[in-house]
Amino acid sequence: MISGEIAFRQQVEHLYVNHSTWLRSLLRRKLGNAFDAADLAHDVYFQLMKKGQLPPAQDSRRHLTQIANGLVIDLYRRRRIESAYLQALALLPEALAPCEETRALAIEALIEIDAVLHSLSGKARKALLLCKLDGMSYRQIASELQVSVSSVEKYIAAGLLACYQALHGAGR
């Protein structure tokens, strides 16, 4: 192992020892249970290690809080998507219900689509959804969003490009 890697691991360990109890407590207050708090606390440190860069010591708690807040939002978003999907499945006859593996894959796909949509600007996201889900024309979308048709074209193009890149792993 290279000395820089050893130093980085020691810094992560130091950060963990000094802040993990505080971080789990913060997350437990936000989430209402210790199990999710422990999972997300681990994810916070995993995110830091993935980045390969640690915050300055004086900014540690602020930085950990920022990452934790993002992960809490992701957790709630994931649960909302999962719940909506399961509610939609409950309306199907049992014979048409997908198996557990298919459900899990569908939920993962929905979460990826949600992430792509949330990476877009609000108008681009709305334009893409109005076009693809509601079948509105570009002119109708322009009127709805109070923008020009050329802006709608740009929004849709940006949305489709983001979807294409997510599908084909571009930009990763």
XYZ file of C-alpha atoms in Angstrom, residues 3 18 56 62 74 80 94 132 149:
9
model
C 2.073 5.812 2.001
C -14.205 11.533 16.378
C -10.432 20.310 6.761
C -20.534 20.695 8.500
C -32.203 10.221 -1.357
C -41.567 7.463 -2.082
C -52.234 -11.270 -8.611
C -43.413 11.995 -23.154
C -40.950 26.704 -28.831
